[in-house]
PDB file of C-alpha atoms in Angstrom:
ATOM      1  CA  MET A1304      16.375  21.599  -3.340  1.00  0.00           C
ATOM      2  CA  LEU A1305      15.694  20.005   0.145  1.00  0.00           C
ATOM      3  CA  MET A1306      16.074  22.045   3.012  1.00  0.00           C
ATOM      4  CA  ASP A1307      15.301  19.306   5.641  1.00  0.00           C
ATOM      5  CA  ILE A1308      14.590  15.414   6.248  1.00  0.00           C
ATOM      6  CA  PHE A1309      10.476  16.238   5.679  1.00  0.00           C
ATOM      7  CA  SER A1310      10.831  18.423   2.396  1.00  0.00           C
ATOM      8  CA  SER A1311      10.385  14.573   0.588  1.00  0.00           C
ATOM      9  CA  PHE A1312       7.164  14.990   1.398  1.00  0.00           C
ATOM     10  CA  ASP A1313       6.572  19.002   0.011  1.00  0.00           C
ATOM     11  CA  GLU A1314       4.995  18.229  -3.357  1.00  0.00           C
ATOM     12  CA  GLN A1315       5.943  21.671  -3.996  1.00  0.00           C
ATOM     13  CA  ASN A1316       9.590  21.553  -4.050  1.00  0.00           C
ATOM     14  CA  GLY A1317       9.816  22.498  -7.546  1.00  0.00           C
ATOM     15  CA  ASN A1318      11.372  19.364  -8.976  1.00  0.00           C
ATOM     16  CA  PHE A1319       9.868  17.995 -11.618  1.00  0.00           C
ATOM     17  CA  LEU A1320       9.627  14.345 -10.530  1.00  0.00           C
ATOM     18  CA  SER A1321       8.351  15.441  -7.539  1.00  0.00           C
ATOM     19  CA  MET A1322       4.986  16.207  -9.492  1.00  0.00           C
ATOM     20  CA  SER A1323       2.490  13.138  -9.306  1.00  0.00           C
ATOM     21  CA  LEU A1324       1.992  12.298 -13.529  1.00  0.00           C
ATOM     22  CA  PRO A1325       4.987  10.285 -13.301  1.00  0.00           C
ATOM     23  CA  VAL A1326       3.881   8.527 -10.415  1.00  0.00           C
ATOM     24  CA  TRP A1327       0.781   7.729 -11.373  1.00  0.00           C
ATOM     25  CA  PHE A1328       2.150   7.180 -14.725  1.00  0.00           C
ATOM     26  CA  VAL A1329       4.654   4.829 -13.159  1.00  0.00           C
ATOM     27  CA  GLY A1330       2.041   2.928 -11.459  1.00  0.00           C
ATOM     28  CA  VAL A1331      -0.031   2.563 -14.893  1.00  0.00           C
ATOM     29  CA  PHE A1332       2.915   1.186 -16.724  1.00  0.00           C
ATOM     30  CA  PHE A1333       2.912  -1.852 -13.979  1.00  0.00           C
ATOM     31  CA  VAL A1334      -0.803  -2.543 -13.728  1.00  0.00           C
ATOM     32  CA  SER A1335      -0.666  -2.967 -17.502  1.00  0.00           C
ATOM     33  CA  CYS A1336       2.035  -5.431 -17.339  1.00  0.00           C
ATOM     34  CA  PHE A1337       0.055  -7.046 -14.726  1.00  0.00           C
ATOM     35  CA  LEU A1338      -2.480  -7.611 -17.555  1.00  0.00           C
ATOM     36  CA  TYR A1339      -0.206  -7.930 -20.354  1.00  0.00           C
ATOM     37  CA  VAL A1340      -1.790 -11.570 -21.319  1.00  0.00           C
ATOM     38  CA  TYR A1341      -4.396  -9.208 -23.544  1.00  0.00           C
ATOM     39  CA  TRP A1342      -0.933  -8.039 -25.648  1.00  0.00           C
ATOM     40  CA  TRP A1343       2.429  -9.932 -24.999  1.00  0.00           C
ATOM     41  CA  ASN A1344       3.393 -13.197 -25.775  1.00  0.00           C
ATOM     42  CA  SER A1345       4.246 -15.078 -22.644  1.00  0.00           C
ATOM     43  CA  GLY A1346       8.608 -15.337 -21.406  1.00  0.00           C
ATOM     44  CA  ARG A1347      10.433 -14.727 -18.360  1.00  0.00           C
ATOM     45  CA  TRP A1348       8.606 -11.590 -17.082  1.00  0.00           C
ATOM     46  CA  GLY A1349       4.979 -13.391 -18.264  1.00  0.00           C
ATOM     47  CA  ILE A1350       6.197 -16.040 -16.073  1.00  0.00           C
ATOM     48  CA  LEU A1351       7.062 -13.921 -13.007  1.00  0.00           C
ATOM     49  CA  GLN A1352       3.697 -12.009 -13.651  1.00  0.00           C
ATOM     50  CA  ASP A1353       1.770 -15.624 -13.492  1.00  0.00           C
ATOM     51  CA  ILE A1354       3.025 -16.317 -10.352  1.00  0.00           C
ATOM     52  CA  LEU A1355       2.424 -13.134  -9.167  1.00  0.00           C
ATOM     53  CA  SER A1356      -1.034 -13.608 -10.670  1.00  0.00           C
ATOM     54  CA  SER A1357      -1.745 -17.243  -9.067  1.00  0.00           C
ATOM     55  CA  PHE A1358      -0.327 -16.293  -5.497  1.00  0.00           C
ATOM     56  CA  MET A1359      -2.955 -13.270  -5.484  1.00  0.00           C
ATOM     57  CA  TRP A1360      -5.624 -15.135  -6.713  1.00  0.00           C
ATOM     58  CA  ASP A1361      -5.260 -17.813  -4.219  1.00  0.00           C
ATOM     59  CA  GLN A1362      -5.701 -15.372  -1.340  1.00  0.00           C
ATOM     60  CA  VAL A1363      -8.761 -13.825  -2.915  1.00  0.00           C
ATOM     61  CA  LEU A1364     -10.009 -17.556  -3.795  1.00  0.00           C
ATOM     62  CA  ARG A1365     -10.200 -18.130  -0.390  1.00  0.00           C
ATOM     63  CA  GLY A1366     -12.903 -15.585   1.030  1.00  0.00           C
ATOM     64  CA  ARG A1367     -15.661 -14.064  -0.233  1.00  0.00           C
ATOM     65  CA  GLY A1368     -14.177 -11.535  -2.119  1.00  0.00           C
ATOM     66  CA  ALA A1369     -14.204 -14.108  -5.166  1.00  0.00           C
ATOM     67  CA  ASN A1370     -18.210 -14.424  -5.761  1.00  0.00           C
ATOM     68  CA  LEU A1371     -17.697 -10.169  -6.427  1.00  0.00           C
ATOM     69  CA  ARG A1372     -17.772 -10.169 -10.162  1.00  0.00           C
ATOM     70  CA  GLY A1373     -14.249  -8.229 -10.619  1.00  0.00           C
ATOM     71  CA  PHE A1374     -13.058  -8.270  -7.236  1.00  0.00           C
ATOM     72  CA  GLY A1375     -10.229 -10.204  -8.479  1.00  0.00           C
ATOM     73  CA  GLY A1376      -8.571  -8.441 -11.023  1.00  0.00           C
ATOM     74  CA  PHE A1377      -8.670  -4.838  -9.141  1.00  0.00           C
ATOM     75  CA  ALA A1378      -7.293  -5.648  -6.103  1.00  0.00           C
ATOM     76  CA  GLY A1379      -4.417  -7.447  -7.773  1.00  0.00           C
ATOM     77  CA  SER A1380      -3.754  -4.266  -9.668  1.00  0.00           C
ATOM     78  CA  LEU A1381      -4.279  -2.135  -6.726  1.00  0.00           C
ATOM     79  CA  MET A1382      -1.427  -4.764  -4.899  1.00  0.00           C
ATOM     80  CA  ILE A1383       0.641  -3.528  -8.431  1.00  0.00           C
ATOM     81  CA  PHE A1384      -0.372  -0.175  -8.313  1.00  0.00           C
ATOM     82  CA  LEU A1385       0.679   0.613  -4.895  1.00  0.00           C
ATOM     83  CA  LEU A1386       3.538  -1.145  -4.864  1.00  0.00           C
ATOM     84  CA  ALA A1387       4.890   0.989  -7.684  1.00  0.00           C
ATOM     85  CA  MET A1388       4.257   3.707  -5.673  1.00  0.00           C
ATOM     86  CA  ASN A1389       6.506   2.785  -2.601  1.00  0.00           C
ATOM     87  CA  LEU A1390       9.185   1.675  -4.641  1.00  0.00           C
ATOM     88  CA  SER A1391       8.883   5.182  -7.087  1.00  0.00           C
ATOM     89  CA  GLY A1392       9.654   6.898  -3.804  1.00  0.00           C
ATOM     90  CA  LEU A1393      12.758   5.379  -2.815  1.00  0.00           C
ATOM     91  CA  LEU A1394      14.400   7.301  -6.192  1.00  0.00           C
ATOM     92  CA  PRO A1395      15.766  10.419  -5.651  1.00  0.00           C
ATOM     93  CA  TYR A1396      13.658  13.710  -5.795  1.00  0.00           C
ATOM     94  CA  VAL A1397      10.365  11.656  -6.513  1.00  0.00           C
ATOM     95  CA  PHE A1398       7.751  12.958  -4.680  1.00  0.00           C
ATOM     96  CA  SER A1399       6.492   9.714  -2.239  1.00  0.00           C
ATOM     97  CA  ASN A1400       2.305   9.934  -2.581  1.00  0.00           C
ATOM     98  CA  THR A1401       2.031   6.797  -0.626  1.00  0.00           C
ATOM     99  CA  SER A1402       3.263   8.557   2.793  1.00  0.00           C
ATOM    100  CA  HIS A1403       1.011  11.231   3.120  1.00  0.00           C
ATOM    101  CA  LEU A1404      -2.057  10.362   4.810  1.00  0.00           C
ATOM    102  CA  LEU A1405      -4.553  12.210   2.335  1.00  0.00           C
ATOM    103  CA  VAL A1406      -3.634   9.786  -0.842  1.00  0.00           C
ATOM    104  CA  THR A1407      -3.825   6.786   1.218  1.00  0.00           C
ATOM    105  CA  PHE A1408      -6.859   7.813   3.210  1.00  0.00           C
ATOM    106  CA  SER A1409      -8.580   8.512   0.394  1.00  0.00           C
ATOM    107  CA  LEU A1410      -7.768   4.934  -1.247  1.00  0.00           C
ATOM    108  CA  ALA A1411      -9.136   3.275   2.378  1.00  0.00           C
ATOM    109  CA  SER A1412     -11.807   5.241   2.538  1.00  0.00           C
ATOM    110  CA  VAL A1413     -13.351   4.686  -0.823  1.00  0.00           C
ATOM    111  CA  LEU A1414     -12.615   1.378  -1.016  1.00  0.00           C
ATOM    112  CA  TRP A1415     -13.950   0.444   2.673  1.00  0.00           C
ATOM    113  CA  LEU A1416     -17.342   2.438   1.706  1.00  0.00           C
ATOM    114  CA  SER A1417     -18.142   0.427  -1.306  1.00  0.00           C
ATOM    115  CA  LEU A1418     -18.038  -2.310   0.283  1.00  0.00           C
ATOM    116  CA  CYS A1419     -20.040  -0.990   2.788  1.00  0.00           C
ATOM    117  CA  VAL A1420     -22.511   0.371   0.828  1.00  0.00           C
ATOM    118  CA  SER A1421     -22.506  -2.928  -1.813  1.00  0.00           C
ATOM    119  CA  SER A1422     -23.217  -4.885   0.985  1.00  0.00           C
ATOM    120  CA  ALA A1423     -26.039  -2.332   2.473  1.00  0.00           C
ATOM    121  CA  PHE A1424     -27.743  -2.859  -0.884  1.00  0.00           C
ATOM    122  CA  TYR A1425     -28.061  -6.452  -1.091  1.00  0.00           C
ATOM    123  CA  ASN A1426     -29.226  -6.924   2.060  1.00  0.00           C
ATOM    124  CA  PHE A1427     -29.396  -4.544   4.791  1.00  0.00           C
ATOM    125  CA  GLY A1428     -30.259  -7.268   7.404  1.00  0.00           C
ATOM    126  CA  SER A1429     -27.655  -9.095   6.592  1.00  0.00           C
ATOM    127  CA  PHE A1430     -25.466  -6.246   6.879  1.00  0.00           C
ATOM    128  CA  ALA A1431     -26.499  -4.614  10.305  1.00  0.00           C
ATOM    129  CA  ALA A1432     -26.451  -8.223  11.730  1.00  0.00           C
ATOM    130  CA  VAL A1433     -22.793  -8.642  11.554  1.00  0.00           C
ATOM    131  CA  LEU A1434     -22.743  -5.380  14.405  1.00  0.00           C
ATOM    132  CA  LEU A1435     -24.204  -8.133  16.610  1.00  0.00           C
ATOM    133  CA  PRO A1436     -22.277 -11.594  17.574  1.00  0.00           C
ATOM    134  CA  ALA A1437     -24.299 -14.114  17.626  1.00  0.00           C
ATOM    135  CA  GLY A1438     -24.939 -15.698  21.385  1.00  0.00           C
ATOM    136  CA  ALA A1439     -23.982 -12.905  22.747  1.00  0.00           C
ATOM    137  CA  PRO A1440     -25.975 -11.783  26.009  1.00  0.00           C
ATOM    138  CA  SER A1441     -29.222  -9.407  25.355  1.00  0.00           C
ATOM    139  CA  VAL A1442     -27.755  -7.099  28.294  1.00  0.00           C
ATOM    140  CA  LEU A1443     -24.910  -6.459  26.201  1.00  0.00           C
ATOM    141  CA  ASN A1444     -26.589  -6.057  22.936  1.00  0.00           C
ATOM    142  CA  PRO A1445     -26.506  -2.303  22.921  1.00  0.00           C
ATOM    143  CA  PHE A1446     -22.547  -1.960  24.119  1.00  0.00           C
ATOM    144  CA  LEU A1447     -21.606  -4.438  21.568  1.00  0.00           C
ATOM    145  CA  VAL A1448     -23.743  -2.788  18.622  1.00  0.00           C
ATOM    146  CA  LEU A1449     -22.167   0.340  19.128  1.00  0.00           C
ATOM    147  CA  VAL A1450     -18.321  -1.297  19.693  1.00  0.00           C
ATOM    148  CA  GLU A1451     -19.073  -3.153  16.374  1.00  0.00           C
ATOM    149  CA  THR A1452     -19.728  -0.187  15.159  1.00  0.00           C
ATOM    150  CA  VAL A1453     -16.633   2.204  16.078  1.00  0.00           C
ATOM    151  CA  SER A1454     -15.037  -0.791  14.950  1.00  0.00           C
ATOM    152  CA  LEU A1455     -16.368  -0.528  11.206  1.00  0.00           C
ATOM    153  CA  ILE A1456     -15.553   2.761  11.100  1.00  0.00           C
ATOM    154  CA  VAL A1457     -12.271   3.156  12.163  1.00  0.00           C
ATOM    155  CA  ARG A1458     -10.841   0.569   9.608  1.00  0.00           C
ATOM    156  CA  PRO A1459     -10.520   2.993   7.019  1.00  0.00           C
ATOM    157  CA  VAL A1460      -8.028   4.921   8.986  1.00  0.00           C
ATOM    158  CA  THR A1461      -6.059   1.994  10.860  1.00  0.00           C
ATOM    159  CA  LEU A1462      -5.292   1.025   7.123  1.00  0.00           C
ATOM    160  CA  SER A1463      -4.268   4.336   5.709  1.00  0.00           C
ATOM    161  CA  VAL A1464      -2.400   5.005   8.787  1.00  0.00           C
ATOM    162  CA  ARG A1465      -0.385   2.038   8.411  1.00  0.00           C
ATOM    163  CA  LEU A1466       1.074   2.412   4.676  1.00  0.00           C
ATOM    164  CA  ALA A1467       1.697   6.247   5.023  1.00  0.00           C
ATOM    165  CA  ALA A1468       3.193   5.344   8.556  1.00  0.00           C
ATOM    166  CA  ASN A1469       5.732   3.167   7.272  1.00  0.00           C
ATOM    167  CA  MET A1470       6.870   4.720   4.464  1.00  0.00           C
ATOM    168  CA  GLY A1471       7.000   7.760   5.667  1.00  0.00           C
ATOM    169  CA  ALA A1472       9.150   6.790   8.616  1.00  0.00           C
ATOM    170  CA  GLY A1473      11.270   4.469   5.955  1.00  0.00           C
ATOM    171  CA  HIS A1474      12.155   7.611   3.839  1.00  0.00           C
ATOM    172  CA  ILE A1475      13.085   9.615   6.872  1.00  0.00           C
ATOM    173  CA  VAL A1476      15.315   7.324   8.242  1.00  0.00           C
ATOM    174  CA  LEU A1477      16.829   6.821   5.207  1.00  0.00           C
ATOM    175  CA  SER A1478      17.175  11.281   4.761  1.00  0.00           C
ATOM    176  CA  LEU A1479      18.674  10.795   7.862  1.00  0.00           C
ATOM    177  CA  LEU A1480      20.898   8.363   6.942  1.00  0.00           C
ATOM    178  CA  GLY A1481      21.872  10.268   3.512  1.00  0.00           C
ATOM    179  CA  SER A1482      22.578  13.395   5.120  1.00  0.00           C
ATOM    180  CA  TYR A1483      25.110  11.042   7.733  1.00  0.00           C
ATOM    181  CA  LEU A1484      26.771   9.687   4.966  1.00  0.00           C
ATOM    182  CA  SER A1485      27.167  12.858   2.659  1.00  0.00           C
ATOM    183  CA  ALA A1486      28.251  14.713   5.630  1.00  0.00           C
ATOM    184  CA  GLY A1487      30.848  12.165   6.728  1.00  0.00           C
ATOM    185  CA  ALA A1488      32.847  11.372   3.441  1.00  0.00           C
ATOM    186  CA  PHE A1489      34.553  14.858   4.197  1.00  0.00           C
ATOM    187  CA  THR A1490      35.100  13.810   7.612  1.00  0.00           C
ATOM    188  CA  TYR A1491      35.287  10.209   9.028  1.00  0.00           C
ATOM    189  CA  SER A1492      37.797   7.951   8.515  1.00  0.00           C
ATOM    190  CA  PHE A1493      37.499   5.701   5.372  1.00  0.00           C
ATOM    191  CA  LEU A1494      36.442   2.472   8.068  1.00  0.00           C
ATOM    192  CA  VAL A1495      33.487   4.505   9.326  1.00  0.00           C
ATOM    193  CA  VAL A1496      32.450   5.689   5.825  1.00  0.00           C
ATOM    194  CA  LEU A1497      32.308   2.375   4.564  1.00  0.00           C
ATOM    195  CA  SER A1498      30.326   0.961   7.519  1.00  0.00           C
ATOM    196  CA  MET A1499      28.231   3.674   6.719  1.00  0.00           C
ATOM    197  CA  VAL A1500      27.586   2.825   3.141  1.00  0.00           C
ATOM    198  CA  PHE A1501      26.649  -0.717   4.525  1.00  0.00           C
ATOM    199  CA  VAL A1502      24.147   0.461   6.428  1.00  0.00           C
ATOM    200  CA  ASP A1503      23.375   2.394   3.891  1.00  0.00           C
ATOM    201  CA  VAL A1504      22.528  -0.150   1.552  1.00  0.00           C
ATOM    202  CA  PHE A1505      21.397  -2.944   3.721  1.00  0.00           C
ATOM    203  CA  TYR A1506      18.166  -0.416   5.357  1.00  0.00           C
ATOM    204  CA  PHE A1507      17.495   0.586   1.593  1.00  0.00           C
ATOM    205  CA  MET A1508      16.971  -3.133   0.624  1.00  0.00           C
ATOM    206  CA  PHE A1509      15.069  -3.713   3.840  1.00  0.00           C
ATOM    207  CA  GLU A1510      12.744  -0.521   2.580  1.00  0.00           C
ATOM    208  CA  VAL A1511      12.258  -1.959  -0.556  1.00  0.00           C
ATOM    209  CA  GLY A1512      11.138  -5.000   1.563  1.00  0.00           C
ATOM    210  CA  ILE A1513       8.610  -2.766   3.475  1.00  0.00           C
ATOM    211  CA  CYS A1514       7.052  -1.753   0.360  1.00  0.00           C
ATOM    212  CA  LEU A1515       6.673  -4.678  -0.598  1.00  0.00           C
ATOM    213  CA  ILE A1516       5.344  -6.016   2.607  1.00  0.00           C
ATOM    214  CA  GLN A1517       3.014  -2.825   3.091  1.00  0.00           C
ATOM    215  CA  SER A1518       1.167  -4.037  -0.201  1.00  0.00           C
ATOM    216  CA  TYR A1519       0.577  -6.643   0.549  1.00  0.00           C
ATOM    217  CA  ILE A1520      -0.881  -6.071   3.691  1.00  0.00           C
ATOM    218  CA  PHE A1521      -3.271  -3.402   2.526  1.00  0.00           C
ATOM    219  CA  PHE A1522      -4.214  -5.968  -0.588  1.00  0.00           C
ATOM    220  CA  LEU A1523      -4.904  -8.658   2.316  1.00  0.00           C
ATOM    221  CA  LEU A1524      -6.874  -6.323   4.750  1.00  0.00           C
ATOM    222  CA  LEU A1525      -9.102  -5.441   1.943  1.00  0.00           C
ATOM    223  CA  ASN A1526      -9.497  -8.350   1.163  1.00  0.00           C
ATOM    224  CA  LEU A1527     -10.746  -9.530   4.518  1.00  0.00           C
ATOM    225  CA  TYR A1528     -12.978  -6.724   4.967  1.00  0.00           C
ATOM    226  CA  ALA A1529     -14.986  -8.365   1.510  1.00  0.00           C
ATOM    227  CA  ASP A1530     -15.237 -11.851   3.354  1.00  0.00           C
ATOM    228  CA  GLU A1531     -17.840  -9.667   5.331  1.00  0.00           C
ATOM    229  CA  HIS A1532     -19.810  -8.688   2.194  1.00  0.00           C
ATOM    230  CA  VAL A1533     -23.463 -10.908   2.215  1.00  0.00           C
TER     231      VAL A1533
END
């Protein structure tokens, strides 16, 4: 039973669908569908997957991430996985994983650290040279190195907070609209209730777009971070 608008963020609320296993199963299912070409014949679903896959590969091929073996397929599968997590959080009584900072920070920090460690092991000199912009005055070199180091360290924090904050805020607004709609159905007039239904449906569709955009932003920023790999 949901006691308040923040109960949807409590994974221990006792609902079966709130557990992580069904949500992870949905995510793995969508990732498997993304790699359908190995066991499915092409159809309408295959055409849609081809469009999405070609769009992701175009984004990867624009940067240096295409030179990293397996990065394109991993980044594309990660976007589909995050999209499945975001959309599954809109279902009633489903625990929203991506609205929790612990989940998003775990993903962002591991991916960011793997790129940094890989770049440092490949060529430490070039990796360290990224911290000092070319052509900078010698007097400002210590401050610029400090600023670039801080900006490099906070990347996983901004990447995770952006996703968790957008997903969390959207779920809270949907909870508020649903609460007002369920309470107003017995007290307000028919026109007011109908207006609230239209607003609720419109915001739900808006939240679906937010889920798509946030998964794409996570994928795009990860692709941009891979551009600095030496």
